[in-house]
Backbone as a ProteinNet text record, in pm:
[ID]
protein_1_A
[PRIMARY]
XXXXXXXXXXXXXXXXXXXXXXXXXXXXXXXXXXXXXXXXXXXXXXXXXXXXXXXXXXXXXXXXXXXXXXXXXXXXXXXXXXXXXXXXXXXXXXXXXXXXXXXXXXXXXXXXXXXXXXXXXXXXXXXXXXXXXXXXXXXXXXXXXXXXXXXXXXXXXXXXXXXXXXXXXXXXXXXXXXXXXXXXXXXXXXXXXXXXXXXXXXXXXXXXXXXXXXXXXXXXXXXXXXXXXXXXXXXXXXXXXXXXXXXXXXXXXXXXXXXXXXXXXXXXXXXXXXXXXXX
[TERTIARY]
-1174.2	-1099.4	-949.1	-944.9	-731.4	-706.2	-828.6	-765.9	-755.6	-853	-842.4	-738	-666.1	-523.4	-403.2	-406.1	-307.1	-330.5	-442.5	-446.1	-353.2	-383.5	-277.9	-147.5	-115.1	44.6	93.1	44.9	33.3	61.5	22	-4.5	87.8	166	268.5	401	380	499.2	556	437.6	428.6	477	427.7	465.4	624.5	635.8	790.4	874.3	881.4	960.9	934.9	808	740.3	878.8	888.2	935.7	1080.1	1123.9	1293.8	1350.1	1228.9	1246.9	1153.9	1149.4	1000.2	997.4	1108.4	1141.2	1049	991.7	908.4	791.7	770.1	634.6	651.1	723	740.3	705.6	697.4	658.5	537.1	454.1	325.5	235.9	319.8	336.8	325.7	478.9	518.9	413.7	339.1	246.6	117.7	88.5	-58.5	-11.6	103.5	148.7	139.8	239.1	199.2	86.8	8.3	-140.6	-212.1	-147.5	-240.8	-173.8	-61.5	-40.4	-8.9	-49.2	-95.3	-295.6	-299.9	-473	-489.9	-433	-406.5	-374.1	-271.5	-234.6	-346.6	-419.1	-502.4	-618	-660.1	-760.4	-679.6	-531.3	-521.6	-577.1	-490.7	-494	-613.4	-769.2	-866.7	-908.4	-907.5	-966.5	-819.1	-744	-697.5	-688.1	-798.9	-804.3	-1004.6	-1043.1	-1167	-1249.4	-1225.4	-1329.5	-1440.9	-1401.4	-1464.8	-1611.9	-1563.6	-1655.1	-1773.1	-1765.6	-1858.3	-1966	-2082.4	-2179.6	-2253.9	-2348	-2492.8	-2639.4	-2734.7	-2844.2	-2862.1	-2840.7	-2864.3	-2784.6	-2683	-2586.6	-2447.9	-2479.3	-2363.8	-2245.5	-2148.3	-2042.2	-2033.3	-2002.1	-2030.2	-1916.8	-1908.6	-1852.9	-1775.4	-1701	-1661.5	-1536.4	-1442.6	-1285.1	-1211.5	-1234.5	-1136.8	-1104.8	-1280.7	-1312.9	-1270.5	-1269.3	-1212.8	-1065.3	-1013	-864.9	-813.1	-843.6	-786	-864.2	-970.6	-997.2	-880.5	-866.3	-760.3	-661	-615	-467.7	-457.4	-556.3	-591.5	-539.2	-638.9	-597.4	-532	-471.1	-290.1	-190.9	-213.1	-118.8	-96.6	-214.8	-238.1	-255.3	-276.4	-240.5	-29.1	-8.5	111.3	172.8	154.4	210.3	223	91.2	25.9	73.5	132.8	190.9	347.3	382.1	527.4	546.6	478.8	556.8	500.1	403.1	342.9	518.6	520.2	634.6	770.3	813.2	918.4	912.4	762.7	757.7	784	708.8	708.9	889	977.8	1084.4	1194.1	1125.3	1235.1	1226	1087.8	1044	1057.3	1139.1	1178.9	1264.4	1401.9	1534.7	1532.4	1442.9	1437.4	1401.6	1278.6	1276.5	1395.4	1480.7	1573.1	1692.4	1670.2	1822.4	1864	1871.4	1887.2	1893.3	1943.9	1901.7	1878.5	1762.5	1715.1	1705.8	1753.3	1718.7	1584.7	1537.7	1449.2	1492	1592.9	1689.2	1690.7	1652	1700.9	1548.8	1484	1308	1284.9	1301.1	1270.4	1361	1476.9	1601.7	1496.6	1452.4	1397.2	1282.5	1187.1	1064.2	1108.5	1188.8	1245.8	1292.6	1344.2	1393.1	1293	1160.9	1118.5	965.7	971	873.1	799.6	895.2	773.4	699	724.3	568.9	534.4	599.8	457.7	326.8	429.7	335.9	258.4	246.5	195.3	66.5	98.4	-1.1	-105.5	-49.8	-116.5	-210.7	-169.5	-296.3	-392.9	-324.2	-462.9	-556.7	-447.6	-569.5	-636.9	-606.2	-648.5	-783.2	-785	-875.7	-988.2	-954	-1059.6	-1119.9	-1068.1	-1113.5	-1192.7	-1187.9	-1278.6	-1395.3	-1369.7	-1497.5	-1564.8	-1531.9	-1614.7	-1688.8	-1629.3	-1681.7	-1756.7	-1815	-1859.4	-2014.5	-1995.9	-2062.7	-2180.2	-2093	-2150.8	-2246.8	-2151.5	-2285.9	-2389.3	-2395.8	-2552.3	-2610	-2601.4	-2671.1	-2716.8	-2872.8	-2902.2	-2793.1	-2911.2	-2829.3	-2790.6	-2855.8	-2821.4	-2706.4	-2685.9	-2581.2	-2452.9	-2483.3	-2369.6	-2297.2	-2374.6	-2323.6	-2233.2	-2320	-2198.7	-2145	-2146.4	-2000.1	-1890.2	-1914.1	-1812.1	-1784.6	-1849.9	-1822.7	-1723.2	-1733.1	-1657	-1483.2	-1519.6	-1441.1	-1351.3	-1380.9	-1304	-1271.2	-1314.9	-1281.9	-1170.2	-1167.3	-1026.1	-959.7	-970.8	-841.6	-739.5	-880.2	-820.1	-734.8	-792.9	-730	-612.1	-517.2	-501.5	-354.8	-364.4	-307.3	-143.2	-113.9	52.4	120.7	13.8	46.5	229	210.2	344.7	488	443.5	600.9	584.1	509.7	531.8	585.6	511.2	631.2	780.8	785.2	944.3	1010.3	981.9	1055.9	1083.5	936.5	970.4	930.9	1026.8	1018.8	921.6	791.7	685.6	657.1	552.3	449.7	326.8	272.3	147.8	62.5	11.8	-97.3	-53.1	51.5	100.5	106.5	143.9	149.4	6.2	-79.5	-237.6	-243.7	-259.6	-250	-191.8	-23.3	38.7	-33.6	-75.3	-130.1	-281	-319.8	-446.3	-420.2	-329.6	-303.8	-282	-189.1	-148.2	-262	-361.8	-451.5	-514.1	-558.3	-632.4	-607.7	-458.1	-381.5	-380.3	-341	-355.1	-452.6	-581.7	-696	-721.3	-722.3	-750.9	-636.2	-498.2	-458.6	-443.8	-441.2	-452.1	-561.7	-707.9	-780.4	-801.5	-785.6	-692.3	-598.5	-503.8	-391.2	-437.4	-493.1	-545.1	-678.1	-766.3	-888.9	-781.7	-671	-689.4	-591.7	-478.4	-446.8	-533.6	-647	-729.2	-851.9	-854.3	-965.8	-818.6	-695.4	-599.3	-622.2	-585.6	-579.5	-721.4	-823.1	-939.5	-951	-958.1	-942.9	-885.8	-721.8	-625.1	-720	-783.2	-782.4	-918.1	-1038.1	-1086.6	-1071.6	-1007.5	-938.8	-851	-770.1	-729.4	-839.5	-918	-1026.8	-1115	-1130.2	-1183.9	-1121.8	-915.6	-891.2	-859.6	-877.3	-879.1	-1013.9	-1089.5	-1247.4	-1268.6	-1216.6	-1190.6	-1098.5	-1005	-862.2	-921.2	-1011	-1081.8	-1170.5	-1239.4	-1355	-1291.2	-1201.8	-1104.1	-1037.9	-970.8	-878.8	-868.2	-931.2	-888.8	-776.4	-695	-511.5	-489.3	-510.3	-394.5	-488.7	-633.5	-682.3	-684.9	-685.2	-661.1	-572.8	-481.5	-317.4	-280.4	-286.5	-276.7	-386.2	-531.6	-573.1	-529.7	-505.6	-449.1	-309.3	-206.1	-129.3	-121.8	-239.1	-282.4	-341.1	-428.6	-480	-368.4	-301.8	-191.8	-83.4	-54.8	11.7	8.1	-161.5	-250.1	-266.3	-314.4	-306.2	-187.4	-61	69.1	121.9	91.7	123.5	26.4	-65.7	-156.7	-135.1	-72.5	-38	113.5	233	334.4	298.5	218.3	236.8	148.6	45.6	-3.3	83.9	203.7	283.1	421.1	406.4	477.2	446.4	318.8	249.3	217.1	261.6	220.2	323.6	496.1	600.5	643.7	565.9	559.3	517.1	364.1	343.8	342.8	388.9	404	531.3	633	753.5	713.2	659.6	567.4	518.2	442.3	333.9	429.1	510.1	637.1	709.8	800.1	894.2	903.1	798.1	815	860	920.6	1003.2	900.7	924.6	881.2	970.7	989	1055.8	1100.8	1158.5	1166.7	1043	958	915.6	799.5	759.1	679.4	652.1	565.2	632.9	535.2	593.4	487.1	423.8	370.6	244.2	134.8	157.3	71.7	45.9	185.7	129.1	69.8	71.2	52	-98.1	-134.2	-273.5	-315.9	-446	-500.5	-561	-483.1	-485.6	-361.5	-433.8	-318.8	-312	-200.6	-212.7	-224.7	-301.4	-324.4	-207	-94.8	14.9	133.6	223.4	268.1	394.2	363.6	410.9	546.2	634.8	813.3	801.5	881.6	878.4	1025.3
-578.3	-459.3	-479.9	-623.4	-619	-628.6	-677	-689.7	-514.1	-436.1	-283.5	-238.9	-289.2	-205.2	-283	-421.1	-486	-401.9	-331.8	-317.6	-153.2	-71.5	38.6	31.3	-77.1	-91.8	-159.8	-229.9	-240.2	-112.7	-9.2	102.9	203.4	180.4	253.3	202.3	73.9	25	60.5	81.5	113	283.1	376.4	511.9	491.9	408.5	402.7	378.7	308.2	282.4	385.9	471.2	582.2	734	723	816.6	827.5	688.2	682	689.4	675.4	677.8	817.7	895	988.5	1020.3	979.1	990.6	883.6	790.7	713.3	791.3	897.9	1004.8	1035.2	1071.1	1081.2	964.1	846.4	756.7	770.2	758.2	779.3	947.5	1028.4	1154.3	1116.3	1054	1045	964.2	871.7	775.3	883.1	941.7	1064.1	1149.7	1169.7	1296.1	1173.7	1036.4	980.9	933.8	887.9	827.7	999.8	1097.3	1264.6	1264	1194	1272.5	1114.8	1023.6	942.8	972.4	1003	1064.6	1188.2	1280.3	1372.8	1344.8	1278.2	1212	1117.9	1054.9	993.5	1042.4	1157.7	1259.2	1381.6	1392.7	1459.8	1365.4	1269	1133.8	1180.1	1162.9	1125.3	1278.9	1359.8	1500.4	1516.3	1452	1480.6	1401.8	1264	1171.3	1198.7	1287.9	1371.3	1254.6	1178.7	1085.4	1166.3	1261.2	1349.8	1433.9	1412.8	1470.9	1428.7	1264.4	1125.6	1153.2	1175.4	1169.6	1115	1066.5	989.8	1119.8	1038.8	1140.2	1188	1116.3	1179.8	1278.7	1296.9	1414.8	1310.1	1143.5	1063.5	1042.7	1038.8	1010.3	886.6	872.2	732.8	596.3	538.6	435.1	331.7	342.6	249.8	223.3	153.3	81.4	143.3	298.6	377.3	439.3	430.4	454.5	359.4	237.9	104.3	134.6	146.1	103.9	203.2	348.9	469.3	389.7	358.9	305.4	236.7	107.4	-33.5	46	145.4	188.2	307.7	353.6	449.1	310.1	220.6	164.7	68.1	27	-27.3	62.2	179.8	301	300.6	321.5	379.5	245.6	134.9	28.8	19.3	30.1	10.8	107.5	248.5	335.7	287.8	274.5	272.2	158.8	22.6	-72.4	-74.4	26.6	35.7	111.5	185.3	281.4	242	136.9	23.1	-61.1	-103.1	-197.1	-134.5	-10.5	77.7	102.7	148.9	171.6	7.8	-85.7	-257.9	-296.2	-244.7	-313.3	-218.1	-89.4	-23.1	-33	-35.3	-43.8	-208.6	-310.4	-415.6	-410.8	-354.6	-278.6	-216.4	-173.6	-92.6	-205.5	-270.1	-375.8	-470.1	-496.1	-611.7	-476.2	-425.1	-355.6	-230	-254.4	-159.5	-11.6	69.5	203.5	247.3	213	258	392.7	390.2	520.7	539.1	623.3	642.9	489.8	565.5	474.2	340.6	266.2	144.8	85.8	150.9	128.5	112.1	203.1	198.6	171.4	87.1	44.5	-138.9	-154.2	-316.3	-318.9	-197.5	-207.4	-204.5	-126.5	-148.6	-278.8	-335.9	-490.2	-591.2	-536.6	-645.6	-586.3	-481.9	-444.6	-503.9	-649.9	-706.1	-792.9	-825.8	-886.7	-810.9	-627.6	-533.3	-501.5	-496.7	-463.6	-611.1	-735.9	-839.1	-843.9	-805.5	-766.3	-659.8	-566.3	-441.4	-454	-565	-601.9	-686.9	-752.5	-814.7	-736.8	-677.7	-535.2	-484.1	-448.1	-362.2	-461.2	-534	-628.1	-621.4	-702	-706.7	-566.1	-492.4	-329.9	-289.9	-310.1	-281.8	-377.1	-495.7	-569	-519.3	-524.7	-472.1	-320.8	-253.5	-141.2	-153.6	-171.7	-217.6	-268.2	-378.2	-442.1	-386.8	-321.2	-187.9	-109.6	-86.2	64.6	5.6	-166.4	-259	-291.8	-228.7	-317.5	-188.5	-216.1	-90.3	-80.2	-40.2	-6.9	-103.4	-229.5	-347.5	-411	-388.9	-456	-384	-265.4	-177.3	-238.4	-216.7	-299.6	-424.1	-492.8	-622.7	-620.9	-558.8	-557.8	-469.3	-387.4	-280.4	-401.8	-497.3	-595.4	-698.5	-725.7	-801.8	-764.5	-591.4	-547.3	-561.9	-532.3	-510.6	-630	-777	-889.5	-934	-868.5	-913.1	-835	-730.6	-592.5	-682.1	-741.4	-804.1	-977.9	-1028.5	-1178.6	-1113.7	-1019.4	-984.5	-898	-903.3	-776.8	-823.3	-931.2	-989	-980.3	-966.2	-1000.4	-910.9	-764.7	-724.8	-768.9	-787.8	-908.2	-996.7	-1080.7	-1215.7	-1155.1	-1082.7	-1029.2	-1030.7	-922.9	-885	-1024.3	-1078.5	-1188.4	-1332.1	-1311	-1495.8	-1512.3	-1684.9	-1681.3	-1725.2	-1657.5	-1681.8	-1567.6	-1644	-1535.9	-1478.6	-1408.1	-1324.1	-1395	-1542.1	-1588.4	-1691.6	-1754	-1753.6	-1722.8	-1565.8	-1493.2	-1450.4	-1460.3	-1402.9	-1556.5	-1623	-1794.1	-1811.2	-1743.6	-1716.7	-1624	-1517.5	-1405.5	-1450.8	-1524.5	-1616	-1707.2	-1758.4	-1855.3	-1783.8	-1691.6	-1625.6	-1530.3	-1459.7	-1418.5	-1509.8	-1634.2	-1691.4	-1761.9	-1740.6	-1759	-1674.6	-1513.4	-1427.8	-1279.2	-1353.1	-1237.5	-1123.1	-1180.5	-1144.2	-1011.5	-1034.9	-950.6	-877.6	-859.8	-839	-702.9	-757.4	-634.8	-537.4	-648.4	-519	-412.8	-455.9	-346.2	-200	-301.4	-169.1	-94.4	-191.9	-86.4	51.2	-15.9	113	227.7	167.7	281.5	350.1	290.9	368.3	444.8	399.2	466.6	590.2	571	665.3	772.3	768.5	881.1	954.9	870	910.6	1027.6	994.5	1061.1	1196.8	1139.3	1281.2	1411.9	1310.8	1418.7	1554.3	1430	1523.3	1703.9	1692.6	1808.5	1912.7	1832.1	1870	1964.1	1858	1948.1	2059.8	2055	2165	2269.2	2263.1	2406.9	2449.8	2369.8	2384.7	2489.2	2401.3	2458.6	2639.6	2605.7	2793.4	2889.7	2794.9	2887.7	2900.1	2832.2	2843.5	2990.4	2950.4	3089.4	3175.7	3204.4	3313.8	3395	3284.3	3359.1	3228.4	3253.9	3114.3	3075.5	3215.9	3263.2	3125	3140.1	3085	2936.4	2916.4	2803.3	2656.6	2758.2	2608.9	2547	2646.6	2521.1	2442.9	2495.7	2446	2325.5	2334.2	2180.6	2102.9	2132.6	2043	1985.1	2062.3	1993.1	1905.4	1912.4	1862.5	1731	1709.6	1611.9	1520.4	1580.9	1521.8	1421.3	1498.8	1451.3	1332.3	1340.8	1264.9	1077.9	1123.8	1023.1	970.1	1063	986.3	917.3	952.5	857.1	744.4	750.8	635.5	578.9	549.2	492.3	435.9	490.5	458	348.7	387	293.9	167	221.8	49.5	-37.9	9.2	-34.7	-122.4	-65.5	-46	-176	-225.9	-291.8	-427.6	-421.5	-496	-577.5	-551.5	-602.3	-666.3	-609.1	-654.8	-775.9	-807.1	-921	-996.8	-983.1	-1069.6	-1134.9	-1033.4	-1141	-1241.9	-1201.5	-1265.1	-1404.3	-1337.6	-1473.7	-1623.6	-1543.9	-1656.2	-1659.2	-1617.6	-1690.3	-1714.2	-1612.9	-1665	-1533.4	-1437.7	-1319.9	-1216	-1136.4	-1000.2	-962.7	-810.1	-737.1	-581.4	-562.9	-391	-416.1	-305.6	-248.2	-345.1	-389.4	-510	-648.9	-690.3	-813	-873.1	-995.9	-1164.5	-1178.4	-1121.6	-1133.3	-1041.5	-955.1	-802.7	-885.7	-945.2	-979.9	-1101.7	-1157	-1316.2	-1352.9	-1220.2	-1213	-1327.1	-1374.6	-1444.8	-1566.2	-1559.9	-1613.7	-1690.9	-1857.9	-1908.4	-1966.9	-1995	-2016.6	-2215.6	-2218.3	-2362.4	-2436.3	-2356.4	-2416.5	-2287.7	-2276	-2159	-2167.1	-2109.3	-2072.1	-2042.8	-2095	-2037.4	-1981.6	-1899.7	-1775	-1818.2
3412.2	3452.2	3430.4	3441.6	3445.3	3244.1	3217.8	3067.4	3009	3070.1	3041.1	3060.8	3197.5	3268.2	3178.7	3130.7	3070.3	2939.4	2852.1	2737.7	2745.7	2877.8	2886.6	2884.1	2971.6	3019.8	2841.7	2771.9	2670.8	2554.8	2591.4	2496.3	2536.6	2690.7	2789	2696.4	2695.8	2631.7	2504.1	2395.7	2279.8	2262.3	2319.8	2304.2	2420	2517.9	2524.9	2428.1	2340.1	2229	2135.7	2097.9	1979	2054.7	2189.3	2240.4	2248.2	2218.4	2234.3	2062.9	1975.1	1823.3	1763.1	1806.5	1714.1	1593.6	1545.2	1411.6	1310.6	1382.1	1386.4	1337.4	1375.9	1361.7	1195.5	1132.2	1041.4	906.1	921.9	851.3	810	939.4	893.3	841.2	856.1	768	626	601.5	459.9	388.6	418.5	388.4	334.6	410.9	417.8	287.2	285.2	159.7	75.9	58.8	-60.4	-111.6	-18.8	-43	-128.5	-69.1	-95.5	-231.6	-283.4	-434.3	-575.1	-475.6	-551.9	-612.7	-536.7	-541.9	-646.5	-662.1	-702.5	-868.6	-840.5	-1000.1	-1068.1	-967.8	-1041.3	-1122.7	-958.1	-1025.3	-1172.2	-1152.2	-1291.2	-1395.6	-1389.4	-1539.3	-1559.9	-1451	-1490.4	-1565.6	-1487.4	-1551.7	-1728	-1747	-1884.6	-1980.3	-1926.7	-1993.4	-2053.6	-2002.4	-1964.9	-1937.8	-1814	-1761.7	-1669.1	-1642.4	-1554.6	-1663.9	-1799.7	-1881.5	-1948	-1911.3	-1949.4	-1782.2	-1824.9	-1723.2	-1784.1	-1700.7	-1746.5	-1766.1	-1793.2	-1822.7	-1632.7	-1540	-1430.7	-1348.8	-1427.9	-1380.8	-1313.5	-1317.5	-1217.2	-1323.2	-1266.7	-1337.8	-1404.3	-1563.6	-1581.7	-1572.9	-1541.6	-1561	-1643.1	-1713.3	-1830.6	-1806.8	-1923.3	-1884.9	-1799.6	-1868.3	-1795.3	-1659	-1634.4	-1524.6	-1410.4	-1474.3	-1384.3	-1319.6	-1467.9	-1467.1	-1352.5	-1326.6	-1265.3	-1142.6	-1096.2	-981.2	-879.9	-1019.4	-1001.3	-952	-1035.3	-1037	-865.3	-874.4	-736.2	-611	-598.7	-501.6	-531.9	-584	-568.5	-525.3	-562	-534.6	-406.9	-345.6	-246.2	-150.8	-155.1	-69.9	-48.3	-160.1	-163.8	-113	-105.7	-47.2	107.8	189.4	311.8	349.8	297.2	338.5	317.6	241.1	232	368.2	413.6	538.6	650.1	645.5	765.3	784.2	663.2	688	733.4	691.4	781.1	903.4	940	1112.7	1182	1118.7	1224.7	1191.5	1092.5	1069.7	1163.1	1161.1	1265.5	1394.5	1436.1	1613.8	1631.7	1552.1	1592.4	1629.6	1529.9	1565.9	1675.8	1723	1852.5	1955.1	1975.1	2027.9	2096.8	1959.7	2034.9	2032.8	2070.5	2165.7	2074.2	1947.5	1862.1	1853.1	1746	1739.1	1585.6	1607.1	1388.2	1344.1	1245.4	1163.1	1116.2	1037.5	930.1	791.9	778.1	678.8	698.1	795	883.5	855.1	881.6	837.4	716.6	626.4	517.2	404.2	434.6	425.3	386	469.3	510.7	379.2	401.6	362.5	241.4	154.4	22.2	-30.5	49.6	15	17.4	45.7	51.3	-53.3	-139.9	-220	-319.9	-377.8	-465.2	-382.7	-249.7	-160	-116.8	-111.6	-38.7	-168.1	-294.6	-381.8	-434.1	-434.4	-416	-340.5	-176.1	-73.2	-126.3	-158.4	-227.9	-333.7	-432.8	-493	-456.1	-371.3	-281	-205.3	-129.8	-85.1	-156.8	-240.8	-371.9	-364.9	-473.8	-505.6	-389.5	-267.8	-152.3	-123.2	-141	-122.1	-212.5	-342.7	-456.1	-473.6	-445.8	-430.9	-301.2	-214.3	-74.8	-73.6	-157.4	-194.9	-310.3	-414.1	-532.3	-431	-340.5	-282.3	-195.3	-152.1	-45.2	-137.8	-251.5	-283.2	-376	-359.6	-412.8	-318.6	-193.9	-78.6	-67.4	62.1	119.7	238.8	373.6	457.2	570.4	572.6	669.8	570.8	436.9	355.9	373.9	404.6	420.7	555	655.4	773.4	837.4	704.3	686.8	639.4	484.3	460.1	524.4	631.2	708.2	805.4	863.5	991.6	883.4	766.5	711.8	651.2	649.1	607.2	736.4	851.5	993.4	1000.2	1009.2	1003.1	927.3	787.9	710.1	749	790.2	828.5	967.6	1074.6	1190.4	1184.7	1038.8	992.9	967.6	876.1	812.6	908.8	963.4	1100	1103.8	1099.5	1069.1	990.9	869	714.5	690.3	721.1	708.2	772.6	919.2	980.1	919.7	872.8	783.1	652.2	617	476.5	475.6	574.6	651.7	672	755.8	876.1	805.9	704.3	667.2	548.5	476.2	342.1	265.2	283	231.6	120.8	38	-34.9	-21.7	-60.4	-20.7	49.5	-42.2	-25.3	95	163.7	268.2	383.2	346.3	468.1	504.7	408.7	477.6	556.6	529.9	608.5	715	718.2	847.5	933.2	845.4	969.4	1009.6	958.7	1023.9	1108.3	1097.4	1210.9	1300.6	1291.9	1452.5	1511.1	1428.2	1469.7	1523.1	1533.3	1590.9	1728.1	1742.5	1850	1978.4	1919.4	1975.3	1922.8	1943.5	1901.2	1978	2137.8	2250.6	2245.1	2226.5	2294.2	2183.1	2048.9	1917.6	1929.6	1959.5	2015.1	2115	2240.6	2344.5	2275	2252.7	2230.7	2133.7	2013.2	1924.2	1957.8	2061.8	2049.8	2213.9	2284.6	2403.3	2306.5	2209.2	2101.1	2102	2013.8	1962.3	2098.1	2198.8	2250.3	2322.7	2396.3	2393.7	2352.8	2201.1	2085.2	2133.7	2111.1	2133	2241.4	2348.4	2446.2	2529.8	2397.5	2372.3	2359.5	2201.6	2092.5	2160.8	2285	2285.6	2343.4	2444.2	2476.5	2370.5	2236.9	2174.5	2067	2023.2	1969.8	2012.9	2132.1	2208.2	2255.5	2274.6	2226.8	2099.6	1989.1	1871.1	1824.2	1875.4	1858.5	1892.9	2016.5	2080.6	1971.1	1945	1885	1786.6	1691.9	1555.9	1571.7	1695.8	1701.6	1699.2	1800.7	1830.5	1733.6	1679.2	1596.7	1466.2	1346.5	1296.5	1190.8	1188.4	1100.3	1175.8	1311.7	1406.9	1440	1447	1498.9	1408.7	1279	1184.9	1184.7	1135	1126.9	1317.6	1360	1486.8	1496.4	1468.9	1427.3	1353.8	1231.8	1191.8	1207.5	1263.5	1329.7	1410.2	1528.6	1580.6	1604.2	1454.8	1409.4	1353	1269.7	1221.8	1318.5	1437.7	1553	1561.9	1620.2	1641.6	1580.4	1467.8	1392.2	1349	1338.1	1300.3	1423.3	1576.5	1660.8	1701.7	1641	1631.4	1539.4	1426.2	1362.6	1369.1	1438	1456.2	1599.4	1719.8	1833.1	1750.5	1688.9	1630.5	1584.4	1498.1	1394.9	1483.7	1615.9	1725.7	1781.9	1835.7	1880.1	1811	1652	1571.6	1534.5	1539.4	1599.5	1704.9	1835.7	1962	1965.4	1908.9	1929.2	1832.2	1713.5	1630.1	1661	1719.9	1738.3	1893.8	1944.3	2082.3	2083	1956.4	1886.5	1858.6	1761.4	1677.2	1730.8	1847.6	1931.9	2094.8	2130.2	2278.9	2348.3	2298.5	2350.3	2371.7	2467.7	2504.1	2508.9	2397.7	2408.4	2437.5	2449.4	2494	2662.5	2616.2	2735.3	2783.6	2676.9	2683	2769.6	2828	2917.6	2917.3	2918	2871.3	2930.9	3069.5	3088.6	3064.7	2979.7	2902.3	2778.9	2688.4	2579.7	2565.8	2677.7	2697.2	2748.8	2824	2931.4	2922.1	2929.7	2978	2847.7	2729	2610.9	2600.9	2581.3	2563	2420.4	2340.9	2178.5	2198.5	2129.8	2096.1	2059.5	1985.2	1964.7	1892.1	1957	1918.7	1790.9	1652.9	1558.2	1559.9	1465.8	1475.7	1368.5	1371.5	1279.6	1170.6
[MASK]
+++++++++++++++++++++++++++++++++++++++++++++++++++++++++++++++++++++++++++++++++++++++++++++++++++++++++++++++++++++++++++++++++++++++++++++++++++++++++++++++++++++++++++++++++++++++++++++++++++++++++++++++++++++++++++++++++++++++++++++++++++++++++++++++++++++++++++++++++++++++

């Protein structure tokens, strides 16, 4: 029960800092539009490169170089987008953290300077993402399973990787090493924090969806866009307090500090690190 109440006061802390910055909300906006027109471009290339016009005798789309390459190129895009504005929200809600007052600019000021290890990261993602998927659609349905439990497993090794980008003078294959070590340090509070984000949002949203649901029947000029605003909200402050949270204790992890609203015995609970990491 206290690790439930530490995982709130945890998530109190996080929308305290989302609330003194909301401009913060906007990152993970800009990310959704770029990931939406990196997608877009890919699907043009593909429909004017007429990959869309190569089918097999069973009606499936077929497969060949080209088909690869727009894959490859889809998710690099789109890792790199989604980790460039990961790395603006954790570099500004640090600025905020130690005393600061960040801009937009101040965020994505950082994340720019440090783009040939976001796009580095990005093909690693890339890569692990296309094999895990590839993988998936040769398995039945207990294969599917594991590879989704494996997929969540590298997402959770994996969870530092951007403050180690930011903070220290390492390279890709490094910083997945750094962010393994500290994951294994602090797992405990690593999943606390993101599953009460995530059960939070959850919880929001259901009420949200249900006058959505009405306003849809009602009237749906007016019920859609209001969902999807909604949704949008939603998910962009679930993605800014994670990003929020993911600063918190990474600087936690590597030096010892609780900062902002945060306090060492929330991020510290009942997990102690075998030996604690300098950043």
């Amino acid at each position: 029960m206290e690790r439930i109440r530490r995982g709130f006061r945890l998530l109190g802390a996080s929308w305290a800092v989302l609330k003194a910055d909301r401009e913060l909300l906007v990152l993970p906006v800009l990310s959704f539009l770029g990931i939406l027109v990196v997608a877009l471009l890919i699907a043009g290339a593909g429909w004017g490169l007429g990959s869309f016009d190569r089918v097999t005798e069973d009606g499936a789309a077929g497969a060949g170089p080209l088909e690869y390459a727009l894959t490859g190129t889809f998710y690099f895009l789109a890792y790199f987008v989604g980790i460039f504005f990961n790395a603006a929200i954790v570099g500004a809600a640090t600025i905020r953290l130690q005393g600061g007052d960040p801009t937009l600019k101040d965020g994505l000021s950082l994340a720019w300077s440090k783009r040939g290890k976001i796009a580095g990261w990005a093909a690693v993602s890339a890569t692990v993402g296309i094999i895990l998927r590839s993988l998936e659609e040769r398995f039945g349905f207990v294969g599917r399973i594991v590879i989704t439990i494996i997929g969540a497993a590298w997402a959770a090794v994996t969870f530092f990787v951007v403050p180690v980008l930011l903070y220290e003078p390492v390279g890709v294959i490094e910083s997945v090493k750094r962010s393994g070590r500290i994951f294994k340090e602090r797992w405990g509070e690593q999943f606390v924090g993101n599953a009460s984000i995530g059960l939070a949002i959850f919880l929001i949203a259901i009420p949200v969806f249900a006058v959505a649901g009405v306003l849809i029947a009602a009237m749906p000029i007016v019920g859609i866009p209001v969902a999807v605003v909604a949704v949008g909200l939603l998910i962009a402050a679930g993605g800014a307090m994670s990003g929020i949270f993911n600063a918190a204790l990474y600087r936690y992890a590597t030096t010892g500090e609780a900062l902002g609203m945060f306090s060492e015995s929330d991020l510290g609970g009942g997990f102690r690190p075998k030996g604690r990491s300098r950043g």
